[in-house]
Amino acid sequence: MHSKIITKVIGLLLMVYSISLVPPILISFHYQDGATNSFIGVMIGVLLAGLALWYPIRHHKQELKIRDGFIVVVLFWTVLGLVGALPFYFEPQVPLTLTDAIFESFSGLTTTGATVMSGLDTMPHAILWYRQQLQWLGGMGIIVLAVAILPMLGIGGMQLYRAETPGPVKDNKIAPRISETAKTLWYLYLGLTIACAIGYWMAGMNWFDAFGHSFSTVAIGGFSTHDASIGYFDSISVEIVAVVFMFLSGINFALHFTAFRNFTVFPYFRDPEFKAYAAFMTMGIMVVVAYLYFDEVYPTWQEAFRYGVFQTVSIASTTGFANTDFSVWPAFVPFLLIMMSFIGGSAGSTAGGIKMIRFVLLFKQGSREIRGLLHPNAIMPVKLNGKSIPEKVMTAVWGFFFVYAFTFAILMLVIMALGVDELTAFSAIAAMMNNLGPGLGDVAANYETMSDPVKWVLTFAMLLGRLEIFTLLVLFTAAFWRK
């Protein structure tokens, strides 16, 4: 482990983060909401802390190794989650304890969207903007942004990129150079965000709400500037924009890049993960809408379709927006939606969950095992889009699934031991590890009523989900620390 280069990177990334506090300061100036001093104080403090880490070793140059990349990613997300809590904690108009401020900060950065805040409609505009911005930065991963900058400072970025994107397609790069890959991802991300904001504005939102909600929509985060979430606007046009961009943001960004570069939609329809993702969403919508109508939750097809489509796409994509309280629907539907969130979106998207590509591979593996019972001597490789999948990848997928299920069970039992009932515990851990946000039972509205120990466990679960488990858990193995 190279402590100097790790310290240098953390210092640089803290200084980059401090710059992100400029927009909330400008928003505060514009609206005269009284939160200016808190943000300026935090910005100066974070900038000086980053400078203190970076300046003494600014001339030190060394390539990051794989282990260094894992440590930097976990350290930075942890440090940034703690530092990101400071505006919530120090702003007098936001009555949050330190634990609640840290919970809110991690929830934003990990794009989970679980909140302990209420009374958003009367909060300072700067705080509301900051919450949305946290999700936007966390959506693609501020580490990937830094990867585009670090090469210019003499620091290699491939190890950071691999640690930040530990999925089964982590070595697929859009561009030959890792810095170009990161830049391309952010151009796509920025373009989608602007398009979403324009869509919201045309649907009737003011510019503040339009950009705020576009941040959390494209990041698949789910934070809103209003307590009632998207339901505050009671607008079908707004909900259509949200559904379209939630769906798009759940698609692999590499597919968006290929389609945009070639000005064709054919790459989507040739991709097995996209086809599975689209079919999964369509089937979920059909089941939910039909159930809501035939169970007479809504008297007309139009209402059942409106609320069923929105909530299905929102929960299945792990966004967590709401245009109604889905937790009061007949129990079958909320449970179905929570179960859909376990699959989530595509690898290479801003969505949470286990990811569609892993479930596609698990399904194919299961089919192979069944066929193997009939033909025990046959060699039947798992194929995806006509290409054989290496056994190493299949083993990794099964390993991830086991570790995910085992970790889920342990964390659920832990918070049950802390006094949480089984329904709330199941949905809360699912919402955290899938980076979904809303749950059922006592956390259907928000997480204010949870005890501090439970909130710390849930915060850990958020980080596990954001880093796809292995990136964080690898630091707890003895082998990682052996020379």
Short mmCIF file of C-alpha atoms in Angstrom, two decimals:
data_model
loop_
_atom_site.label_atom_id
_atom_site.label_comp_id
_atom_site.label_asym_id
_atom_site.label_seq_id
_atom_site.Cartn_x
_atom_site.Cartn_y
_atom_site.Cartn_z
CA MET A 1 0.00 0.00 0.00
CA HIS A 2 1.36 3.40 -1.03
CA SER A 3 0.17 5.79 1.67
CA LYS A 4 1.64 8.94 0.11
CA ILE A 5 -0.10 8.60 -3.23
CA ILE A 6 -3.36 7.63 -1.49
CA THR A 7 -3.13 10.73 0.72
CA LYS A 8 -2.38 12.88 -2.33
CA VAL A 9 -5.40 11.54 -4.20
CA ILE A 10 -7.72 12.06 -1.24
CA GLY A 11 -6.46 15.63 -0.86
CA LEU A 12 -7.05 16.34 -4.55
CA LEU A 13 -10.53 14.86 -4.49
CA LEU A 14 -11.48 16.87 -1.39
CA MET A 15 -10.41 20.06 -3.14
CA VAL A 16 -12.47 19.09 -6.19
CA TYR A 17 -15.45 18.45 -3.93
CA SER A 18 -15.09 21.84 -2.21
CA ILE A 19 -15.63 23.51 -5.59
CA SER A 20 -19.00 21.74 -5.84
CA LEU A 21 -20.23 23.87 -2.92
CA VAL A 22 -20.13 27.01 -5.07
CA PRO A 23 -23.58 26.42 -6.69
CA PRO A 24 -25.42 26.11 -3.33
CA ILE A 25 -23.70 29.34 -2.21
CA LEU A 26 -24.92 31.13 -5.37
CA ILE A 27 -28.41 29.70 -4.88
CA SER A 28 -28.39 30.96 -1.30
CA PHE A 29 -27.31 34.43 -2.45
CA HIS A 30 -30.07 34.49 -5.07
CA TYR A 31 -32.88 33.43 -2.75
CA GLN A 32 -31.48 35.16 0.36
CA ASP A 33 -32.38 32.06 2.38
CA GLY A 34 -29.83 32.60 5.16
CA ALA A 35 -27.75 29.47 4.49
CA THR A 36 -24.82 31.24 2.83
CA ASN A 37 -22.47 31.32 5.82
CA SER A 38 -22.81 27.60 6.52
CA PHE A 39 -21.84 26.65 2.99
CA ILE A 40 -18.98 29.14 2.77
CA GLY A 41 -17.57 27.90 6.07
CA VAL A 42 -17.75 24.25 4.99
CA MET A 43 -16.25 25.04 1.57
CA ILE A 44 -13.25 26.83 3.08
CA GLY A 45 -12.74 24.09 5.67
CA VAL A 46 -12.85 21.25 3.12
CA LEU A 47 -10.60 23.14 0.72
CA LEU A 48 -7.99 23.74 3.44
CA ALA A 49 -8.20 20.10 4.58
CA GLY A 50 -7.63 18.88 1.03
CA LEU A 51 -4.79 21.37 0.56
CA ALA A 52 -3.16 20.22 3.81
CA LEU A 53 -3.18 16.62 2.59
CA TRP A 54 -2.01 17.38 -0.94
CA TYR A 55 0.52 20.22 -0.64
CA PRO A 56 3.32 18.50 1.37
CA ILE A 57 3.50 15.63 -1.15
CA ARG A 58 2.38 17.47 -4.29
CA HIS A 59 5.54 16.46 -6.20
CA HIS A 60 5.28 12.78 -5.30
CA LYS A 61 4.47 10.67 -8.36
CA GLN A 62 3.61 7.00 -8.35
CA GLU A 63 1.21 4.72 -10.21
CA LEU A 64 -1.77 3.51 -8.22
CA LYS A 65 -1.88 -0.25 -7.77
CA ILE A 66 -5.09 -2.30 -7.64
CA ARG A 67 -5.13 -2.37 -3.83
CA ASP A 68 -4.53 1.37 -3.69
CA GLY A 69 -7.53 1.89 -5.98
CA PHE A 70 -9.85 -0.04 -3.65
CA ILE A 71 -8.61 1.89 -0.61
CA VAL A 72 -8.98 5.27 -2.35
CA VAL A 73 -12.53 4.51 -3.49
CA VAL A 74 -13.73 3.30 -0.10
CA LEU A 75 -11.86 6.03 1.79
CA PHE A 76 -13.12 8.77 -0.44
CA TRP A 77 -16.75 7.67 -0.34
CA THR A 78 -16.50 7.40 3.42
CA VAL A 79 -14.71 10.74 3.86
CA LEU A 80 -16.98 12.48 1.38
CA GLY A 81 -20.06 11.07 3.08
CA LEU A 82 -18.86 12.46 6.39
CA VAL A 83 -17.77 15.81 4.95
CA GLY A 84 -20.98 16.04 2.92
CA ALA A 85 -22.94 15.95 6.18
CA LEU A 86 -21.42 19.22 7.42
CA PRO A 87 -23.83 21.65 5.67
CA PHE A 88 -26.79 19.69 7.04
CA TYR A 89 -25.31 19.67 10.53
CA PHE A 90 -24.14 23.28 10.75
CA GLU A 91 -27.10 24.98 9.08
CA PRO A 92 -29.40 26.15 11.95
CA GLN A 93 -32.50 25.99 9.74
CA VAL A 94 -32.04 22.23 9.30
CA PRO A 95 -32.63 20.54 12.68
CA LEU A 96 -30.57 17.38 12.15
CA THR A 97 -28.40 15.51 14.63
CA LEU A 98 -24.94 14.42 13.53
CA THR A 99 -26.17 10.88 12.86
CA ASP A 100 -29.10 12.16 10.80
CA ALA A 101 -26.86 14.54 8.84
CA ILE A 102 -24.47 11.69 8.00
CA PHE A 103 -27.38 9.43 7.04
CA GLU A 104 -28.78 12.11 4.71
CA SER A 105 -25.37 12.77 3.18
CA PHE A 106 -24.61 9.11 2.47
CA SER A 107 -28.13 8.63 1.16
CA GLY A 108 -27.57 11.41 -1.34
CA LEU A 109 -24.10 10.39 -2.47
CA THR A 110 -25.04 6.73 -2.85
CA THR A 111 -28.21 7.79 -4.73
CA THR A 112 -30.30 5.83 -2.24
CA GLY A 113 -32.85 8.58 -1.67
CA ALA A 114 -33.84 7.55 1.86
CA THR A 115 -34.39 10.62 3.97
CA VAL A 116 -34.72 11.65 7.61
CA MET A 117 -35.83 15.16 6.65
CA SER A 118 -39.37 16.51 6.58
CA GLY A 119 -40.75 19.98 5.92
CA LEU A 120 -38.81 20.26 2.67
CA ASP A 121 -41.23 22.83 1.27
CA THR A 122 -40.01 25.36 3.85
CA MET A 123 -36.30 24.46 3.78
CA PRO A 124 -33.67 26.92 2.47
CA HIS A 125 -33.28 26.66 -1.30
CA ALA A 126 -29.53 26.14 -0.90
CA ILE A 127 -30.09 23.03 1.23
CA LEU A 128 -32.63 21.64 -1.23
CA TRP A 129 -30.26 22.24 -4.15
CA TYR A 130 -27.39 20.68 -2.23
CA ARG A 131 -29.37 17.48 -1.55
CA GLN A 132 -30.20 17.12 -5.23
CA GLN A 133 -26.61 17.93 -6.25
CA LEU A 134 -25.23 15.26 -3.91
CA GLN A 135 -27.24 12.65 -5.77
CA TRP A 136 -26.14 13.97 -9.14
CA LEU A 137 -22.47 13.79 -8.17
CA GLY A 138 -22.91 10.33 -6.71
CA GLY A 139 -24.89 9.08 -9.68
CA MET A 140 -22.04 8.52 -12.06
CA GLY A 141 -19.51 8.56 -9.25
CA ILE A 142 -17.33 11.51 -8.43
CA ILE A 143 -14.43 9.06 -8.65
CA VAL A 144 -15.04 8.68 -12.38
CA LEU A 145 -14.98 12.46 -12.72
CA ALA A 146 -11.68 12.50 -10.90
CA VAL A 147 -10.33 9.77 -13.20
CA ALA A 148 -10.67 12.24 -16.07
CA ILE A 149 -8.60 14.81 -14.14
CA LEU A 150 -5.95 12.72 -12.39
CA PRO A 151 -3.97 11.75 -15.53
CA MET A 152 -3.25 15.43 -16.11
CA LEU A 153 -1.71 15.48 -12.62
CA GLY A 154 0.55 12.50 -13.27
CA ILE A 155 -1.65 9.92 -11.54
CA GLY A 156 -2.99 6.87 -13.39
CA GLY A 157 -6.71 6.29 -13.16
CA MET A 158 -7.42 2.75 -14.35
CA GLN A 159 -7.23 1.27 -10.86
CA LEU A 160 -9.75 3.81 -9.58
CA TYR A 161 -12.12 3.07 -12.46
CA ARG A 162 -11.95 -0.68 -11.86
CA ALA A 163 -12.57 -0.27 -8.14
CA GLU A 164 -15.47 2.10 -8.73
CA THR A 165 -17.15 -0.18 -11.31
CA PRO A 166 -16.79 -3.74 -10.00
CA GLY A 167 -19.54 -5.28 -12.15
CA PRO A 168 -19.09 -8.14 -14.64
CA VAL A 169 -18.35 -5.71 -17.50
CA LYS A 170 -15.89 -3.53 -15.61
CA ASP A 171 -13.05 -3.85 -18.13
CA ASN A 172 -15.12 -2.70 -21.10
CA LYS A 173 -13.97 0.80 -21.93
CA ILE A 174 -15.85 3.15 -24.26
CA ALA A 175 -12.65 4.90 -25.31
CA PRO A 176 -9.06 3.57 -25.58
CA ARG A 177 -7.82 5.77 -22.73
CA ILE A 178 -9.46 5.58 -19.30
CA SER A 179 -9.55 9.37 -19.02
CA GLU A 180 -11.44 9.56 -22.32
CA THR A 181 -13.86 6.92 -21.03
CA ALA A 182 -14.58 8.97 -17.92
CA LYS A 183 -15.02 12.17 -19.92
CA THR A 184 -17.37 10.45 -22.36
CA LEU A 185 -19.48 9.08 -19.50
CA TRP A 186 -19.78 12.54 -18.00
CA TYR A 187 -20.68 14.19 -21.31
CA LEU A 188 -23.49 11.66 -21.71
CA TYR A 189 -24.54 12.15 -18.11
CA LEU A 190 -24.55 15.95 -18.41
CA GLY A 191 -26.43 15.86 -21.71
CA LEU A 192 -29.12 13.58 -20.31
CA THR A 193 -29.44 15.82 -17.23
CA ILE A 194 -29.94 18.98 -19.30
CA ALA A 195 -32.46 17.25 -21.57
CA CYS A 196 -34.38 16.02 -18.51
CA ALA A 197 -34.39 19.51 -16.94
CA ILE A 198 -35.74 21.03 -20.15
CA GLY A 199 -38.42 18.34 -20.26
CA TYR A 200 -39.49 19.10 -16.68
CA TRP A 201 -39.54 22.84 -17.40
CA MET A 202 -41.70 22.33 -20.49
CA ALA A 203 -44.01 20.14 -18.38
CA GLY A 204 -44.64 23.03 -15.98
CA MET A 205 -41.90 23.02 -13.33
CA ASN A 206 -39.98 26.20 -12.53
CA TRP A 207 -36.25 26.13 -13.33
CA PHE A 208 -35.21 25.40 -9.75
CA ASP A 209 -37.44 22.35 -9.46
CA ALA A 210 -36.69 21.28 -13.03
CA PHE A 211 -32.93 21.10 -12.52
CA GLY A 212 -33.27 19.75 -8.98
CA HIS A 213 -35.45 16.88 -10.12
CA SER A 214 -33.39 16.25 -13.23
CA PHE A 215 -30.36 15.73 -10.96
CA SER A 216 -32.11 13.02 -8.97
CA THR A 217 -33.89 11.51 -11.98
CA VAL A 218 -30.79 10.91 -14.09
CA ALA A 219 -28.84 9.84 -10.99
CA ILE A 220 -31.75 7.47 -10.18
CA GLY A 221 -31.67 8.91 -6.68
CA GLY A 222 -35.21 9.92 -5.81
CA PHE A 223 -34.65 12.99 -3.63
CA SER A 224 -37.19 15.75 -4.25
CA THR A 225 -37.52 19.39 -3.30
CA HIS A 226 -40.97 18.67 -1.89
CA ASP A 227 -42.27 16.33 0.81
CA ALA A 228 -44.85 14.89 -1.61
CA SER A 229 -42.13 14.10 -4.18
CA ILE A 230 -43.38 14.11 -7.80
CA GLY A 231 -46.92 13.87 -6.44
CA TYR A 232 -46.58 17.52 -5.37
CA PHE A 233 -47.02 18.63 -8.99
CA ASP A 234 -50.03 16.37 -9.70
CA SER A 235 -49.12 16.57 -13.38
CA ILE A 236 -49.31 13.76 -15.92
CA SER A 237 -46.84 15.65 -18.14
CA VAL A 238 -44.26 15.80 -15.32
CA GLU A 239 -44.77 12.11 -14.60
CA ILE A 240 -44.26 11.19 -18.28
CA VAL A 241 -40.93 13.06 -18.33
CA ALA A 242 -39.88 11.31 -15.12
CA VAL A 243 -40.81 7.84 -16.43
CA VAL A 244 -38.93 8.37 -19.71
CA PHE A 245 -35.71 9.56 -18.05
CA MET A 246 -35.85 7.04 -15.20
CA PHE A 247 -36.07 4.30 -17.82
CA LEU A 248 -33.26 5.80 -19.92
CA SER A 249 -30.99 6.24 -16.90
CA GLY A 250 -31.39 2.57 -16.04
CA ILE A 251 -29.77 1.59 -19.35
CA ASN A 252 -26.04 0.96 -19.76
CA PHE A 253 -24.45 4.31 -20.66
CA ALA A 254 -22.15 2.54 -23.10
CA LEU A 255 -25.24 1.73 -25.17
CA HIS A 256 -26.30 5.38 -25.11
CA PHE A 257 -22.84 6.33 -26.34
CA THR A 258 -22.87 3.80 -29.18
CA ALA A 259 -26.37 4.79 -30.26
CA PHE A 260 -25.55 8.50 -30.13
CA ARG A 261 -22.25 8.12 -31.98
CA ASN A 262 -23.85 6.13 -34.82
CA PHE A 263 -27.21 7.96 -34.78
CA THR A 264 -29.12 4.68 -34.62
CA VAL A 265 -31.23 2.80 -32.09
CA PHE A 266 -30.14 -0.64 -33.31
CA PRO A 267 -27.46 -1.08 -30.60
CA TYR A 268 -30.24 -1.17 -28.01
CA PHE A 269 -32.15 -3.95 -29.72
CA ARG A 270 -29.03 -6.04 -30.26
CA ASP A 271 -28.09 -5.91 -26.58
CA PRO A 272 -29.39 -8.87 -24.52
CA GLU A 273 -29.32 -6.93 -21.26
CA PHE A 274 -31.41 -4.08 -22.67
CA LYS A 275 -33.95 -6.51 -24.11
CA ALA A 276 -34.23 -8.24 -20.73
CA TYR A 277 -34.49 -4.86 -18.95
CA ALA A 278 -37.24 -3.62 -21.28
CA ALA A 279 -39.17 -6.91 -21.03
CA PHE A 280 -38.80 -6.91 -17.25
CA MET A 281 -40.23 -3.38 -16.97
CA THR A 282 -43.05 -4.13 -19.41
CA MET A 283 -44.15 -7.29 -17.59
CA GLY A 284 -43.97 -5.53 -14.22
CA ILE A 285 -46.12 -2.67 -15.50
CA MET A 286 -48.71 -5.04 -16.95
CA VAL A 287 -49.03 -7.00 -13.71
CA VAL A 288 -49.21 -3.92 -11.45
CA VAL A 289 -51.68 -1.99 -13.62
CA ALA A 290 -53.95 -5.02 -14.01
CA TYR A 291 -53.89 -5.75 -10.28
CA LEU A 292 -54.65 -2.15 -9.33
CA TYR A 293 -57.62 -2.09 -11.68
CA PHE A 294 -59.13 -5.52 -11.05
CA ASP A 295 -58.65 -5.21 -7.28
CA GLU A 296 -60.52 -1.88 -7.56
CA VAL A 297 -57.72 0.17 -6.02
CA TYR A 298 -58.54 2.68 -8.77
CA PRO A 299 -61.94 2.90 -10.45
CA THR A 300 -60.67 3.51 -14.01
CA TRP A 301 -58.03 2.04 -16.28
CA GLN A 302 -56.58 5.51 -16.77
CA GLU A 303 -55.82 5.99 -13.07
CA ALA A 304 -54.55 2.44 -12.64
CA PHE A 305 -52.29 2.93 -15.65
CA ARG A 306 -51.01 6.34 -14.50
CA TYR A 307 -50.05 5.29 -10.98
CA GLY A 308 -49.08 1.74 -11.88
CA VAL A 309 -46.65 2.73 -14.64
CA PHE A 310 -45.01 5.50 -12.64
CA GLN A 311 -44.48 3.53 -9.44
CA THR A 312 -43.32 0.40 -11.27
CA VAL A 313 -40.65 2.26 -13.25
CA SER A 314 -39.67 4.33 -10.20
CA ILE A 315 -39.21 1.37 -7.84
CA ALA A 316 -37.92 -1.18 -10.37
CA SER A 317 -35.27 1.30 -11.58
CA THR A 318 -34.41 1.99 -7.89
CA THR A 319 -35.19 5.71 -8.28
CA GLY A 320 -37.75 5.96 -5.48
CA PHE A 321 -39.88 8.89 -6.69
CA ALA A 322 -43.54 8.80 -5.66
CA ASN A 323 -46.72 10.17 -7.21
CA THR A 324 -48.79 8.36 -4.56
CA ASP A 325 -48.25 6.31 -1.41
CA PHE A 326 -47.67 2.85 -2.87
CA SER A 327 -47.21 1.34 0.61
CA VAL A 328 -50.99 1.50 1.23
CA TRP A 329 -51.78 -0.56 -1.88
CA PRO A 330 -52.77 -4.23 -1.40
CA ALA A 331 -49.71 -6.03 0.02
CA PHE A 332 -49.00 -7.98 -3.18
CA VAL A 333 -48.08 -4.88 -5.18
CA PRO A 334 -45.63 -3.20 -2.76
CA PHE A 335 -43.88 -6.53 -2.20
CA LEU A 336 -43.69 -7.15 -5.95
CA LEU A 337 -42.16 -3.71 -6.49
CA ILE A 338 -39.61 -4.19 -3.70
CA MET A 339 -38.67 -7.57 -5.20
CA MET A 340 -38.25 -5.93 -8.62
CA SER A 341 -35.79 -3.47 -7.07
CA PHE A 342 -33.46 -6.39 -6.26
CA ILE A 343 -32.84 -6.76 -9.99
CA GLY A 344 -32.64 -3.02 -10.63
CA GLY A 345 -31.21 -1.53 -13.81
CA SER A 346 -28.42 -2.39 -16.20
CA ALA A 347 -24.74 -2.64 -15.43
CA GLY A 348 -23.04 0.60 -16.44
CA SER A 349 -26.10 2.66 -15.48
CA THR A 350 -26.78 4.84 -12.47
CA ALA A 351 -29.34 2.34 -11.15
CA GLY A 352 -28.90 0.20 -8.05
CA GLY A 353 -29.83 -3.40 -7.43
CA ILE A 354 -27.98 -6.58 -8.33
CA LYS A 355 -28.15 -5.55 -12.03
CA MET A 356 -30.02 -7.12 -14.92
CA ILE A 357 -26.95 -8.65 -16.58
CA ARG A 358 -26.24 -10.75 -13.50
CA PHE A 359 -29.79 -12.10 -13.44
CA VAL A 360 -29.64 -12.88 -17.14
CA LEU A 361 -26.45 -14.88 -16.57
CA LEU A 362 -27.90 -16.58 -13.48
CA PHE A 363 -30.99 -17.57 -15.46
CA LYS A 364 -28.87 -19.00 -18.26
CA GLN A 365 -26.73 -20.85 -15.76
CA GLY A 366 -29.83 -22.32 -14.15
CA SER A 367 -31.11 -23.44 -17.54
CA ARG A 368 -27.73 -25.04 -18.28
CA GLU A 369 -27.84 -26.97 -15.01
CA ILE A 370 -31.31 -28.32 -15.80
CA ARG A 371 -30.25 -29.38 -19.31
CA GLY A 372 -27.13 -30.90 -17.77
CA LEU A 373 -29.31 -33.34 -15.84
CA LEU A 374 -30.50 -34.77 -19.15
CA HIS A 375 -27.11 -34.65 -20.87
CA PRO A 376 -24.51 -35.07 -18.09
CA ASN A 377 -21.56 -35.47 -20.47
CA ALA A 378 -22.38 -32.56 -22.77
CA ILE A 379 -20.31 -29.39 -22.80
CA MET A 380 -22.78 -26.51 -22.71
CA PRO A 381 -21.19 -23.08 -22.29
CA VAL A 382 -23.33 -20.16 -21.20
CA LYS A 383 -23.72 -17.83 -24.16
CA LEU A 384 -24.69 -14.19 -24.32
CA ASN A 385 -25.41 -12.63 -27.69
CA GLY A 386 -23.83 -15.64 -29.39
CA LYS A 387 -20.59 -15.45 -27.40
CA SER A 388 -19.50 -17.90 -24.72
CA ILE A 389 -19.18 -16.44 -21.24
CA PRO A 390 -15.93 -17.44 -19.46
CA GLU A 391 -16.43 -19.67 -16.44
CA LYS A 392 -14.49 -17.11 -14.41
CA VAL A 393 -17.26 -14.58 -15.03
CA MET A 394 -19.98 -17.08 -14.13
CA THR A 395 -18.17 -17.95 -10.92
CA ALA A 396 -17.89 -14.25 -10.06
CA VAL A 397 -21.63 -13.74 -10.66
CA TRP A 398 -22.54 -16.68 -8.42
CA GLY A 399 -20.09 -15.41 -5.81
CA PHE A 400 -21.61 -11.95 -5.89
CA PHE A 401 -25.13 -13.35 -5.56
CA PHE A 402 -24.17 -15.47 -2.56
CA VAL A 403 -22.33 -12.65 -0.78
CA TYR A 404 -25.24 -10.29 -1.49
CA ALA A 405 -27.83 -12.71 -0.06
CA PHE A 406 -25.68 -13.58 2.95
CA THR A 407 -24.92 -9.93 3.74
CA PHE A 408 -28.59 -9.02 3.31
CA ALA A 409 -29.63 -11.69 5.82
CA ILE A 410 -27.02 -10.64 8.38
CA LEU A 411 -27.90 -6.94 8.20
CA MET A 412 -31.60 -7.68 8.40
CA LEU A 413 -31.09 -9.78 11.52
CA VAL A 414 -28.91 -7.06 13.06
CA ILE A 415 -31.55 -4.34 12.80
CA MET A 416 -34.24 -6.77 13.94
CA ALA A 417 -32.09 -7.37 17.04
CA LEU A 418 -32.10 -3.58 17.49
CA GLY A 419 -35.89 -3.59 17.72
CA VAL A 420 -37.11 -3.22 14.13
CA ASP A 421 -40.07 -5.39 13.05
CA GLU A 422 -39.56 -7.93 10.26
CA LEU A 423 -41.51 -6.06 7.53
CA THR A 424 -39.68 -2.81 8.18
CA ALA A 425 -36.32 -4.61 8.50
CA PHE A 426 -36.73 -6.51 5.22
CA SER A 427 -37.82 -3.49 3.20
CA ALA A 428 -35.29 -1.12 4.83
CA ILE A 429 -32.28 -3.34 4.10
CA ALA A 430 -33.61 -3.98 0.58
CA ALA A 431 -34.03 -0.23 0.05
CA MET A 432 -30.49 0.47 1.31
CA MET A 433 -28.58 -2.31 -0.48
CA ASN A 434 -30.49 -1.70 -3.72
CA ASN A 435 -30.06 2.09 -3.30
CA LEU A 436 -33.82 2.45 -3.64
CA GLY A 437 -34.87 4.68 -0.72
CA PRO A 438 -38.52 4.18 0.22
CA GLY A 439 -39.49 1.09 2.17
CA LEU A 440 -42.54 -0.39 3.86
CA GLY A 441 -43.80 -0.46 7.42
CA ASP A 442 -42.23 2.17 9.68
CA VAL A 443 -40.00 3.50 6.85
CA ALA A 444 -42.73 3.98 4.26
CA ALA A 445 -42.64 7.77 4.66
CA ASN A 446 -39.06 8.37 5.86
CA TYR A 447 -36.45 7.06 8.29
CA GLU A 448 -36.85 9.65 11.07
CA THR A 449 -38.25 7.14 13.54
CA MET A 450 -35.32 4.71 13.29
CA SER A 451 -32.87 4.71 16.22
CA ASP A 452 -29.31 5.95 15.75
CA PRO A 453 -27.74 2.44 15.81
CA VAL A 454 -30.19 1.32 13.10
CA LYS A 455 -29.35 4.38 10.99
CA TRP A 456 -25.64 3.54 11.18
CA VAL A 457 -26.31 -0.01 10.01
CA LEU A 458 -28.47 1.32 7.19
CA THR A 459 -25.75 3.80 6.21
CA PHE A 460 -23.26 0.93 5.97
CA ALA A 461 -25.78 -0.96 3.81
CA MET A 462 -26.07 2.05 1.47
CA LEU A 463 -22.32 2.10 0.96
CA LEU A 464 -22.28 -1.65 0.35
CA GLY A 465 -24.91 -1.24 -2.35
CA ARG A 466 -23.23 1.73 -4.01
CA LEU A 467 -19.86 -0.02 -4.23
CA GLU A 468 -21.48 -3.35 -5.19
CA ILE A 469 -20.36 -5.10 -2.00
CA PHE A 470 -17.00 -6.55 -3.09
CA THR A 471 -15.20 -3.19 -3.28
CA LEU A 472 -15.97 -2.57 0.39
CA LEU A 473 -15.86 -6.10 1.81
CA VAL A 474 -12.48 -6.86 0.21
CA LEU A 475 -10.95 -4.45 2.73
CA PHE A 476 -12.13 -6.73 5.55
CA THR A 477 -10.18 -9.75 4.29
CA ALA A 478 -6.81 -10.75 5.67
CA ALA A 479 -5.48 -11.47 2.17
CA PHE A 480 -5.95 -7.83 1.16
CA TRP A 481 -3.52 -6.61 3.81
CA ARG A 482 -0.84 -9.25 3.25
CA LYS A 483 2.25 -8.06 1.45
#
